[in-house]
Short mmCIF file of C-alpha atoms in Angstrom, two decimals:
data_model
loop_
_atom_site.label_atom_id
_atom_site.label_comp_id
_atom_site.label_asym_id
_atom_site.label_seq_id
_atom_site.Cartn_x
_atom_site.Cartn_y
_atom_site.Cartn_z
CA MET A 1 141.95 48.60 105.15
CA GLN A 2 143.41 47.35 108.40
CA MET A 3 144.39 43.70 108.26
CA PRO A 4 144.28 41.46 111.29
CA ALA A 5 147.73 40.34 112.40
CA LYS A 6 146.98 36.66 112.12
CA ALA A 7 144.07 34.66 110.82
CA SER A 8 143.04 33.61 114.33
CA ASP A 9 142.31 37.23 115.21
CA ALA A 10 139.82 37.44 112.40
CA ALA A 11 136.14 36.81 112.99
CA VAL A 12 135.52 37.01 109.27
CA LEU A 13 137.83 36.69 106.28
CA MET A 14 136.63 37.13 102.71
CA ARG A 15 139.10 36.59 99.89
CA SER A 16 138.32 37.62 96.32
CA VAL A 17 134.67 36.64 96.55
CA SER A 18 132.69 37.06 93.36
CA LYS A 19 129.06 36.37 92.74
CA TRP A 20 126.90 36.61 89.65
CA TYR A 21 123.15 36.56 89.16
CA GLY A 22 123.16 35.27 85.60
CA GLN A 23 125.13 37.87 83.63
CA PHE A 24 125.00 40.47 86.39
CA GLN A 25 127.95 40.52 88.76
CA VAL A 26 126.74 41.50 92.26
CA LEU A 27 130.04 41.03 94.07
CA LYS A 28 133.31 41.86 92.34
CA ASP A 29 136.36 40.26 93.84
CA ILE A 30 135.61 41.28 97.42
CA ASP A 31 138.36 41.25 100.07
CA PHE A 32 136.90 41.93 103.47
CA ASP A 33 138.11 41.23 107.00
CA VAL A 34 136.53 41.77 110.37
CA ALA A 35 138.58 41.36 113.53
CA LYS A 36 137.13 39.80 116.66
CA GLY A 37 135.16 42.39 118.60
CA GLU A 38 135.14 44.80 115.68
CA ARG A 39 131.99 46.71 114.69
CA VAL A 40 131.65 47.35 110.97
CA VAL A 41 128.88 49.32 109.30
CA ILE A 42 128.28 48.74 105.61
CA CYS A 43 126.37 51.33 103.62
CA GLY A 44 125.76 52.02 99.97
CA PRO A 45 122.99 52.54 97.43
CA SER A 46 120.45 49.80 96.88
CA GLY A 47 121.71 47.10 94.58
CA SER A 48 125.31 47.75 95.56
CA GLY A 49 125.68 44.22 96.95
CA LYS A 50 125.86 45.01 100.68
CA SER A 51 123.09 42.62 101.74
CA THR A 52 124.43 39.98 99.39
CA LEU A 53 127.88 40.37 100.96
CA ILE A 54 126.71 39.65 104.50
CA ARG A 55 124.40 36.88 103.30
CA CYS A 56 127.45 35.16 101.85
CA LEU A 57 128.93 35.02 105.34
CA ASN A 58 126.34 32.45 106.49
CA ARG A 59 125.74 30.97 103.06
CA LEU A 60 122.22 32.22 102.63
CA GLU A 61 123.73 33.17 99.27
CA GLN A 62 126.07 31.04 97.21
CA TYR A 63 129.08 32.66 95.57
CA GLN A 64 130.86 31.42 92.47
CA SER A 65 134.45 32.12 93.42
CA GLY A 66 136.55 33.17 96.37
CA GLN A 67 136.96 32.03 99.94
CA VAL A 68 135.12 32.81 103.17
CA VAL A 69 136.39 31.91 106.64
CA VAL A 70 134.20 32.61 109.66
CA ASP A 71 135.57 32.15 113.17
CA GLY A 72 138.34 29.96 111.79
CA ILE A 73 135.92 27.70 109.89
CA ALA A 74 136.30 27.71 106.11
CA LEU A 75 132.94 27.72 104.34
CA THR A 76 132.96 24.98 101.76
CA ASP A 77 130.30 23.20 99.75
CA ASP A 78 130.26 20.65 102.55
CA ALA A 79 126.93 21.13 104.33
CA ARG A 80 128.56 20.45 107.71
CA SER A 81 130.83 23.48 107.52
CA VAL A 82 127.83 25.59 106.57
CA ASP A 83 125.85 24.33 109.57
CA GLU A 84 128.85 24.86 111.82
CA VAL A 85 129.24 28.45 110.68
CA ARG A 86 125.53 29.19 110.96
CA ARG A 87 125.54 28.10 114.59
CA GLU A 88 128.23 30.72 115.32
CA VAL A 89 126.73 33.53 113.26
CA GLY A 90 123.53 35.29 114.27
CA MET A 91 121.48 37.20 111.73
CA VAL A 92 118.87 39.90 112.13
CA PHE A 93 116.68 40.56 109.10
CA GLN A 94 114.98 43.65 107.75
CA HIS A 95 111.56 42.04 108.13
CA PHE A 96 112.37 40.35 111.47
CA ASN A 97 111.31 36.92 110.17
CA LEU A 98 110.01 35.84 113.55
CA PHE A 99 108.06 32.60 113.41
CA PRO A 100 104.40 33.73 113.54
CA HIS A 101 103.05 30.42 114.86
CA LEU A 102 105.31 30.44 117.92
CA THR A 103 105.36 32.72 120.95
CA ILE A 104 108.30 35.07 121.45
CA LEU A 105 109.72 32.67 124.04
CA GLU A 106 109.28 29.67 121.70
CA ASN A 107 110.94 31.65 118.90
CA CYS A 108 113.94 32.00 121.18
CA THR A 109 114.07 28.43 122.53
CA LEU A 110 113.45 26.44 119.33
CA ALA A 111 116.97 26.48 117.89
CA PRO A 112 118.85 26.09 121.19
CA MET A 113 116.73 22.99 121.86
CA SER A 114 116.69 21.45 118.40
CA VAL A 115 120.18 22.47 117.26
CA ARG A 116 122.22 22.74 120.45
CA GLY A 117 120.30 20.08 122.34
CA PHE A 118 119.49 22.26 125.37
CA SER A 119 116.80 21.08 127.77
CA ARG A 120 113.59 23.10 127.73
CA LYS A 121 114.45 24.46 131.16
CA ALA A 122 117.93 25.61 130.17
CA ALA A 123 116.64 27.05 126.89
CA ASN A 124 113.87 28.94 128.72
CA GLU A 125 116.35 30.39 131.19
CA THR A 126 118.71 31.56 128.46
CA ALA A 127 115.83 32.97 126.45
CA MET A 128 114.38 34.88 129.41
CA ARG A 129 117.80 36.32 130.18
CA TYR A 130 118.18 37.69 126.65
CA LEU A 131 114.56 38.79 126.46
CA SER A 132 115.11 40.82 129.65
CA ARG A 133 118.23 42.27 128.14
CA VAL A 134 116.32 43.54 125.12
CA ARG A 135 113.54 44.59 127.54
CA ILE A 136 110.67 42.51 126.23
CA SER A 137 110.50 39.73 128.82
CA ASP A 138 106.95 40.96 129.64
CA HIS A 139 105.91 39.89 126.15
CA ALA A 140 107.56 36.46 126.23
CA HIS A 141 104.27 34.60 125.98
CA LYS A 142 102.76 36.72 123.25
CA TYR A 143 102.83 35.94 119.55
CA PRO A 144 104.90 38.12 117.19
CA SER A 145 101.79 39.73 115.68
CA GLN A 146 100.70 40.99 119.10
CA ILE A 147 103.69 43.25 119.63
CA SER A 148 105.02 46.30 117.78
CA GLY A 149 107.59 46.22 115.00
CA GLY A 150 110.32 47.55 117.26
CA GLN A 151 109.53 44.91 119.86
CA GLN A 152 109.52 42.23 117.17
CA GLN A 153 112.94 43.28 115.97
CA ARG A 154 114.29 43.25 119.53
CA ALA A 155 112.81 39.77 119.95
CA ALA A 156 114.56 38.73 116.74
CA ILE A 157 117.85 40.01 118.19
CA ALA A 158 117.21 38.02 121.36
CA ARG A 159 116.42 34.94 119.26
CA SER A 160 119.84 35.20 117.61
CA LEU A 161 121.64 35.83 120.89
CA CYS A 162 120.15 32.67 122.40
CA MET A 163 122.44 30.66 120.14
CA ASN A 164 125.37 32.49 121.70
CA PRO A 165 126.83 33.60 118.36
CA LYS A 166 130.36 34.88 117.92
CA VAL A 167 129.38 37.23 115.11
CA MET A 168 126.12 39.12 114.59
CA LEU A 169 124.98 40.16 111.13
CA PHE A 170 122.36 42.88 110.77
CA ASP A 171 120.67 43.28 107.39
CA GLU A 172 119.00 46.72 107.44
CA PRO A 173 117.46 46.02 110.85
CA THR A 174 115.61 49.33 111.10
CA SER A 175 114.53 49.87 107.49
CA ALA A 176 111.11 48.28 107.92
CA LEU A 177 110.32 50.05 111.18
CA ASP A 178 108.12 53.05 111.86
CA PRO A 179 110.38 56.03 112.66
CA GLU A 180 109.45 56.14 116.36
CA MET A 181 110.63 52.54 116.80
CA VAL A 182 114.04 52.92 115.23
CA THR A 183 115.67 54.25 118.40
CA GLU A 184 114.69 51.33 120.63
CA VAL A 185 116.24 48.87 118.19
CA LEU A 186 119.39 50.95 117.71
CA ASP A 187 119.76 51.28 121.50
CA THR A 188 119.66 47.50 121.79
CA MET A 189 122.36 47.24 119.13
CA VAL A 190 124.50 49.87 120.87
CA GLY A 191 124.20 47.86 124.08
CA LEU A 192 125.36 44.75 122.24
CA ALA A 193 128.31 46.64 120.74
CA GLU A 194 129.34 47.90 124.17
CA GLU A 195 129.52 44.31 125.38
CA GLY A 196 132.11 43.56 122.72
CA MET A 197 130.05 41.61 120.21
CA THR A 198 131.54 41.35 116.72
CA MET A 199 128.96 43.08 114.55
CA ILE A 200 128.54 43.65 110.83
CA CYS A 201 125.62 45.96 110.14
CA VAL A 202 124.15 46.92 106.82
CA THR A 203 122.37 50.15 107.70
CA HIS A 204 121.80 53.72 106.64
CA GLU A 205 121.61 54.91 110.24
CA MET A 206 124.65 57.14 110.07
CA GLY A 207 124.22 58.36 113.65
CA PHE A 208 124.58 54.74 114.75
CA ALA A 209 127.62 54.32 112.51
CA ARG A 210 129.34 57.35 114.02
CA ARG A 211 128.56 56.22 117.52
CA VAL A 212 129.52 52.55 117.51
CA ALA A 213 131.36 51.61 114.32
CA ASP A 214 135.08 50.97 114.34
CA ARG A 215 134.95 51.10 110.58
CA VAL A 216 132.47 52.22 107.96
CA ILE A 217 132.44 50.66 104.53
CA PHE A 218 130.86 52.12 101.44
CA MET A 219 129.88 49.74 98.67
CA ASP A 220 128.85 50.57 95.14
CA ARG A 221 128.22 48.29 92.16
CA GLY A 222 129.53 45.20 93.87
CA GLN A 223 132.77 46.72 95.12
CA ILE A 224 134.06 48.10 98.38
CA VAL A 225 134.78 51.70 97.42
CA GLU A 226 135.77 53.16 100.75
CA SER A 227 136.68 51.73 104.13
CA ALA A 228 137.62 54.02 106.99
CA GLU A 229 136.99 54.78 110.62
CA PRO A 230 133.85 56.92 111.08
CA SER A 231 135.59 60.26 111.67
CA VAL A 232 137.55 59.92 108.44
CA PHE A 233 134.66 58.35 106.55
CA PHE A 234 132.17 61.10 107.31
CA ASP A 235 134.45 64.13 107.49
CA ALA A 236 137.04 63.38 104.83
CA PRO A 237 135.85 60.69 102.42
CA LYS A 238 138.39 60.05 99.69
CA HIS A 239 136.12 59.01 96.86
CA ALA A 240 133.72 61.15 94.91
CA ARG A 241 131.09 58.41 94.91
CA THR A 242 131.19 58.23 98.71
CA ARG A 243 130.82 62.02 98.96
CA LEU A 244 127.85 61.95 96.58
CA PHE A 245 126.20 59.14 98.55
CA LEU A 246 126.74 60.88 101.89
CA SER A 247 125.37 64.17 100.57
CA GLN A 248 122.24 62.30 99.44
CA ILE A 249 121.51 60.50 102.68
CA LEU A 250 122.68 63.12 105.20
CA HIS A 251 120.50 65.79 103.52
CA MET B 1 55.05 5.42 86.84
CA ALA B 2 55.59 5.61 90.56
CA PHE B 3 58.79 5.60 92.58
CA ASP B 4 59.10 2.05 93.89
CA PHE B 5 60.54 2.22 97.40
CA ASN B 6 60.60 -1.56 97.65
CA VAL B 7 63.57 -1.64 95.28
CA ILE B 8 65.55 0.20 97.95
CA LEU B 9 64.05 -1.48 101.00
CA ASP B 10 64.61 -5.00 99.65
CA ASN B 11 68.23 -4.29 98.79
CA TRP B 12 69.29 -1.96 101.59
CA ALA B 13 72.01 -4.37 102.77
CA LEU B 14 73.79 -4.19 99.40
CA PHE B 15 73.65 -0.40 99.41
CA ALA B 16 74.96 -0.31 102.98
CA ARG B 17 77.88 -2.63 102.17
CA GLY B 18 78.70 -0.63 99.05
CA THR B 19 78.60 2.64 100.99
CA TRP B 20 80.90 1.26 103.66
CA LEU B 21 83.43 0.05 101.08
CA THR B 22 83.25 3.42 99.28
CA ILE B 23 84.06 5.20 102.55
CA VAL B 24 86.92 2.84 103.43
CA ILE B 25 88.51 3.11 99.97
CA ALA B 26 88.13 6.89 99.87
CA VAL B 27 89.68 7.39 103.32
CA ALA B 28 92.54 4.98 102.60
CA ALA B 29 93.28 6.46 99.16
CA VAL B 30 93.17 10.06 100.40
CA ALA B 31 95.44 9.28 103.37
CA ALA B 32 97.93 7.29 101.29
CA GLY B 33 97.76 9.83 98.47
CA PHE B 34 98.60 12.64 100.87
CA LEU B 35 101.62 10.75 102.21
CA ILE B 36 102.87 9.95 98.69
CA SER B 37 102.41 13.59 97.66
CA MET B 38 104.78 14.98 100.30
CA PRO B 39 108.07 13.78 98.78
CA ILE B 40 106.71 14.69 95.33
CA ALA B 41 106.01 18.26 96.48
CA LEU B 42 109.50 18.54 98.01
CA MET B 43 111.04 17.24 94.81
CA ALA B 44 109.08 19.82 92.83
CA LEU B 45 110.64 22.53 95.04
CA SER B 46 114.15 21.11 94.94
CA HIS B 47 116.98 23.09 93.43
CA ARG B 48 118.11 19.93 91.64
CA ARG B 49 116.76 19.99 88.11
CA THR B 50 116.48 16.19 87.84
CA LEU B 51 114.27 15.96 90.93
CA ARG B 52 112.10 18.84 89.73
CA TRP B 53 111.75 17.16 86.36
CA ILE B 54 110.70 13.84 87.91
CA ALA B 55 108.10 15.58 90.09
CA THR B 56 106.72 17.56 87.15
CA ALA B 57 106.53 14.45 84.97
CA TYR B 58 104.76 12.57 87.77
CA VAL B 59 102.17 15.28 88.35
CA GLU B 60 101.58 15.92 84.66
CA TRP B 61 101.21 12.20 83.94
CA PHE B 62 98.49 11.61 86.52
CA ARG B 63 96.71 14.91 86.02
CA ASN B 64 96.39 14.60 82.27
CA ILE B 65 94.90 11.16 81.91
CA PRO B 66 91.39 10.14 82.99
CA PHE B 67 91.23 8.17 86.22
CA ILE B 68 89.56 5.20 84.54
CA VAL B 69 92.63 4.82 82.30
CA VAL B 70 94.95 5.04 85.33
CA LEU B 71 92.82 2.37 86.96
CA TYR B 72 93.03 0.03 83.96
CA LEU B 73 96.79 0.54 83.79
CA PHE B 74 97.13 -0.60 87.39
CA PHE B 75 94.56 -3.36 87.04
CA TYR B 76 96.21 -4.90 83.98
CA GLY B 77 99.71 -3.59 84.64
CA LEU B 78 100.31 -5.17 88.03
CA PRO B 79 99.57 -8.77 86.84
CA PHE B 80 101.88 -8.00 83.92
CA PHE B 81 104.61 -7.69 86.54
CA ASN B 82 103.31 -10.81 88.30
CA LEU B 83 101.77 -8.85 91.14
CA ARG B 84 98.28 -10.16 91.83
CA LEU B 85 96.22 -8.26 94.39
CA PRO B 86 92.48 -8.09 95.16
CA GLU B 87 90.63 -5.56 92.97
CA ALA B 88 89.71 -3.38 95.93
CA ILE B 89 93.40 -3.02 96.86
CA VAL B 90 94.45 -2.34 93.26
CA GLY B 91 91.71 0.28 92.99
CA THR B 92 92.75 1.94 96.23
CA ILE B 93 96.40 2.06 95.14
CA ALA B 94 95.47 3.55 91.77
CA LEU B 95 93.29 6.17 93.41
CA ALA B 96 96.02 6.99 95.96
CA PHE B 97 98.55 7.69 93.19
CA PHE B 98 95.98 9.66 91.22
CA ALA B 99 95.11 11.76 94.30
CA SER B 100 98.78 12.28 95.18
CA SER B 101 99.40 14.29 92.01
CA TYR B 102 96.70 16.76 93.06
CA PHE B 103 97.87 16.89 96.68
CA ALA B 104 101.46 17.44 95.54
CA GLU B 105 100.41 20.60 93.71
CA ILE B 106 98.44 21.80 96.75
CA ILE B 107 101.38 21.24 99.11
CA ARG B 108 103.83 22.85 96.70
CA GLY B 109 101.65 25.94 96.47
CA ALA B 110 101.20 26.16 100.24
CA ILE B 111 104.95 25.91 100.88
CA LEU B 112 105.60 28.61 98.26
CA ALA B 113 103.07 30.85 99.99
CA VAL B 114 105.12 30.87 103.20
CA PRO B 115 107.52 33.84 102.95
CA LYS B 116 111.08 32.87 102.00
CA GLY B 117 112.39 34.73 105.03
CA GLN B 118 110.91 32.07 107.32
CA MET B 119 113.17 29.33 105.98
CA GLU B 120 116.10 31.76 105.84
CA ALA B 121 115.63 32.64 109.50
CA ALA B 122 115.44 28.95 110.39
CA ARG B 123 118.63 28.19 108.46
CA ALA B 124 120.38 31.27 109.84
CA ILE B 125 119.88 30.10 113.44
CA GLY B 126 121.41 26.76 112.55
CA MET B 127 118.39 24.57 111.79
CA SER B 128 118.69 22.05 108.96
CA TYR B 129 116.50 22.20 105.86
CA PHE B 130 114.23 19.47 107.20
CA GLN B 131 114.04 20.99 110.68
CA GLY B 132 113.06 24.29 109.08
CA LEU B 133 110.53 22.56 106.88
CA TRP B 134 108.97 20.61 109.73
CA GLU B 135 109.12 23.10 112.60
CA ILE B 136 108.70 26.39 110.75
CA VAL B 137 107.22 26.02 107.28
CA ALA B 138 104.83 23.06 107.71
CA PRO B 139 102.83 24.56 110.62
CA GLN B 140 102.29 27.71 108.57
CA THR B 141 100.96 25.74 105.59
CA VAL B 142 98.20 23.90 107.48
CA ARG B 143 95.67 26.70 107.15
CA LEU B 144 96.47 27.04 103.47
CA LEU B 145 96.21 23.30 102.86
CA VAL B 146 92.81 22.57 104.33
CA PRO B 147 90.43 24.25 101.84
CA PRO B 148 91.95 22.90 98.60
CA SER B 149 92.55 19.49 100.20
CA THR B 150 88.86 19.33 101.07
CA ASN B 151 87.92 19.85 97.44
CA THR B 152 90.36 17.25 96.20
CA SER B 153 89.29 14.74 98.84
CA ILE B 154 85.65 15.15 97.87
CA SER B 155 86.58 14.58 94.23
CA MET B 156 88.35 11.40 95.27
CA VAL B 157 85.26 10.15 97.15
CA LYS B 158 83.37 10.52 93.88
CA GLU B 159 86.17 8.94 91.82
CA THR B 160 85.80 5.72 93.85
CA SER B 161 82.72 5.02 91.70
CA VAL B 162 85.08 4.35 88.77
CA LEU B 163 86.33 1.29 90.68
CA SER B 164 83.06 -0.41 89.69
CA ALA B 165 84.70 -0.85 86.27
CA ILE B 166 87.07 -3.42 87.76
CA THR B 167 84.31 -5.06 89.84
CA VAL B 168 85.13 -3.52 93.19
CA ALA B 169 81.88 -3.86 95.13
CA GLU B 170 81.60 -0.24 96.18
CA LEU B 171 78.42 1.82 96.06
CA THR B 172 78.10 2.30 92.30
CA TYR B 173 78.88 -1.38 91.65
CA GLN B 174 76.17 -2.42 94.12
CA GLY B 175 73.83 -0.01 92.39
CA LEU B 176 74.54 -1.76 89.08
CA VAL B 177 73.91 -5.15 90.71
CA VAL B 178 70.56 -4.07 92.18
CA GLN B 179 69.59 -2.47 88.89
CA GLY B 180 70.37 -5.70 87.06
CA GLU B 181 68.08 -7.62 89.38
CA THR B 182 65.21 -5.15 89.65
CA PHE B 183 65.28 -3.33 86.29
CA ALA B 184 64.57 -0.13 88.19
CA PRO B 185 67.52 2.09 87.24
CA PHE B 186 65.92 5.40 88.21
CA GLU B 187 65.18 4.31 91.80
CA VAL B 188 68.61 2.72 92.13
CA PHE B 189 70.70 5.60 90.83
CA LEU B 190 68.64 8.29 92.53
CA THR B 191 69.35 6.44 95.79
CA THR B 192 73.00 6.03 94.89
CA ALA B 193 73.27 9.75 94.14
CA ALA B 194 71.63 10.62 97.47
CA VAL B 195 74.09 8.40 99.37
CA TYR B 196 77.11 9.98 97.63
CA TRP B 197 75.73 13.39 98.45
CA VAL B 198 75.31 12.49 102.13
CA VAL B 199 78.82 10.99 102.36
CA THR B 200 80.53 13.98 100.74
CA ALA B 201 78.40 16.47 102.69
CA ILE B 202 79.34 14.86 106.02
CA PHE B 203 82.97 14.82 104.94
CA ALA B 204 82.89 18.47 103.86
CA HIS B 205 81.25 19.40 107.15
CA PHE B 206 84.09 17.91 109.20
CA MET B 207 86.75 19.44 106.98
CA HIS B 208 85.05 22.81 107.33
CA ARG B 209 85.07 22.43 111.10
CA ALA B 210 88.76 21.58 110.99
CA GLU B 211 89.36 24.65 108.85
CA ARG B 212 87.50 26.84 111.34
CA ALA B 213 89.38 25.28 114.25
CA PHE B 214 92.74 26.13 112.65
CA GLY B 215 91.43 29.55 111.71
CA ALA B 216 90.21 30.23 115.25
CA ALA B 217 93.39 28.98 116.90
CA GLN B 218 95.57 31.18 114.73
CA GLY B 219 93.09 34.00 114.26
CA ALA B 220 92.71 34.54 118.00
CA HIS B 221 96.12 36.04 118.41
CA GLN B 222 96.53 37.43 114.94
CA ALA B 223 93.21 39.14 114.55
CA ARG B 224 94.56 42.66 114.66
CA SER B 225 97.76 42.22 112.79
CA SER B 226 98.20 43.17 109.19
CA LEU B 227 101.63 41.56 109.37
CA ALA B 228 99.96 38.25 110.20
CA ASP B 229 97.76 38.71 107.16
CA LYS B 230 100.87 39.12 105.12
CA TYR B 231 102.51 36.10 106.66
CA LEU B 232 99.57 33.78 106.29
CA LEU B 233 98.22 35.30 103.09
CA ILE B 234 94.70 34.84 104.35
CA GLY B 235 92.66 37.60 105.92
CA ALA B 236 92.87 37.05 109.67
CA ARG B 237 89.50 36.25 111.14
CA ARG B 238 88.26 39.08 113.28
CA PRO B 239 86.33 38.18 116.40
CA ALA B 240 82.86 39.74 116.14
#
């Protein structure tokens, strides 16, 4: 695993993080670093702890031991550090989690106004800029249920970008989509990667991983089994478990 | 035996005053009960065990004893602590607490029915727990709250009759007064029953309209979406 030269170069630092659900240990002593501007894809079988790992980065999940530093801010039990980190970390969910009672535009302006204290005008301008970038500005005044799944997921990406995050987390962003809508979401993510956004994506879209990832990580049973750049990861994986997993998902 | 309308006509002013007081007490107790229930519901959903325990104890206490006993506890309990208030106020307070235990359960259920991902998304974009609750979760509970709240509110309108036991001059009490003077219980209580029916029916009508208004406002843009059905857990209303 490549280590960032100094802590300030790291967008994310995880040090021996462990988490249990009762008796079951989901994360086993995880060390994980992401440099600024780096794109990391995390894959692995279901239940391997990959979603849990990224959810620990913005404290949607608690962990029992270990240390997490995001953008130089150490996550502690202090609610303020959690809020601080969450403002800098965007998250895109498998099921979009758009707010159904608000229009797409309102979905995008709510947090900038209530958390960052933007004026409605400034928030609208920012939102429209990002909505154009994900090519759904035409739907700004519709409600989430009136647009397709792919459009909803792009709106959810725009909603995160409106907070101007330093790191974007993607938790299986295309798993709940109809096949014909996967590409439009992946294209949006590729565009984001090309602009230099630090991205951590849990996904099984291996074409996406090959194309944009600086590093691919394979997790199994709560551990990081393999971590390598895509060419090495796909063509010469070291571990038998990785090879088995790849043979299963690449058909 | 003939139905003697004069019993009603001669005493219409008492019935009218009683009806008015019944309406005032019911509205005040339901409104106050709803306000009291909100922190109770949030405590019931807290991850702190002590708060959950307090909320459970509160709800179980009020839901498992008859309202007349709750009323007597307030009526005799408050003077015990040197707090002397008019009966009508004591009765309203007792009914508000009694109602709040039912509302707390309704609110708790409605909040649980909103998918967890909604609060997670709110927190993930930096909103606080209370911002998420107020801006994201609460608006999505309204449609789920109205039907069961209507039922509970109507029950509370009827429970006001128990206040006659501590001499609050609401409708049932006035009925007892008229009956004592006229010795015509059937006329009196048939009239009383009719008035309760009219009051609750009018109330139910307005709540039903409110329910349809919320349904229409949300249904209009969610009519075709199965995802909306999933989110709101209620079949979206389809425009004919």
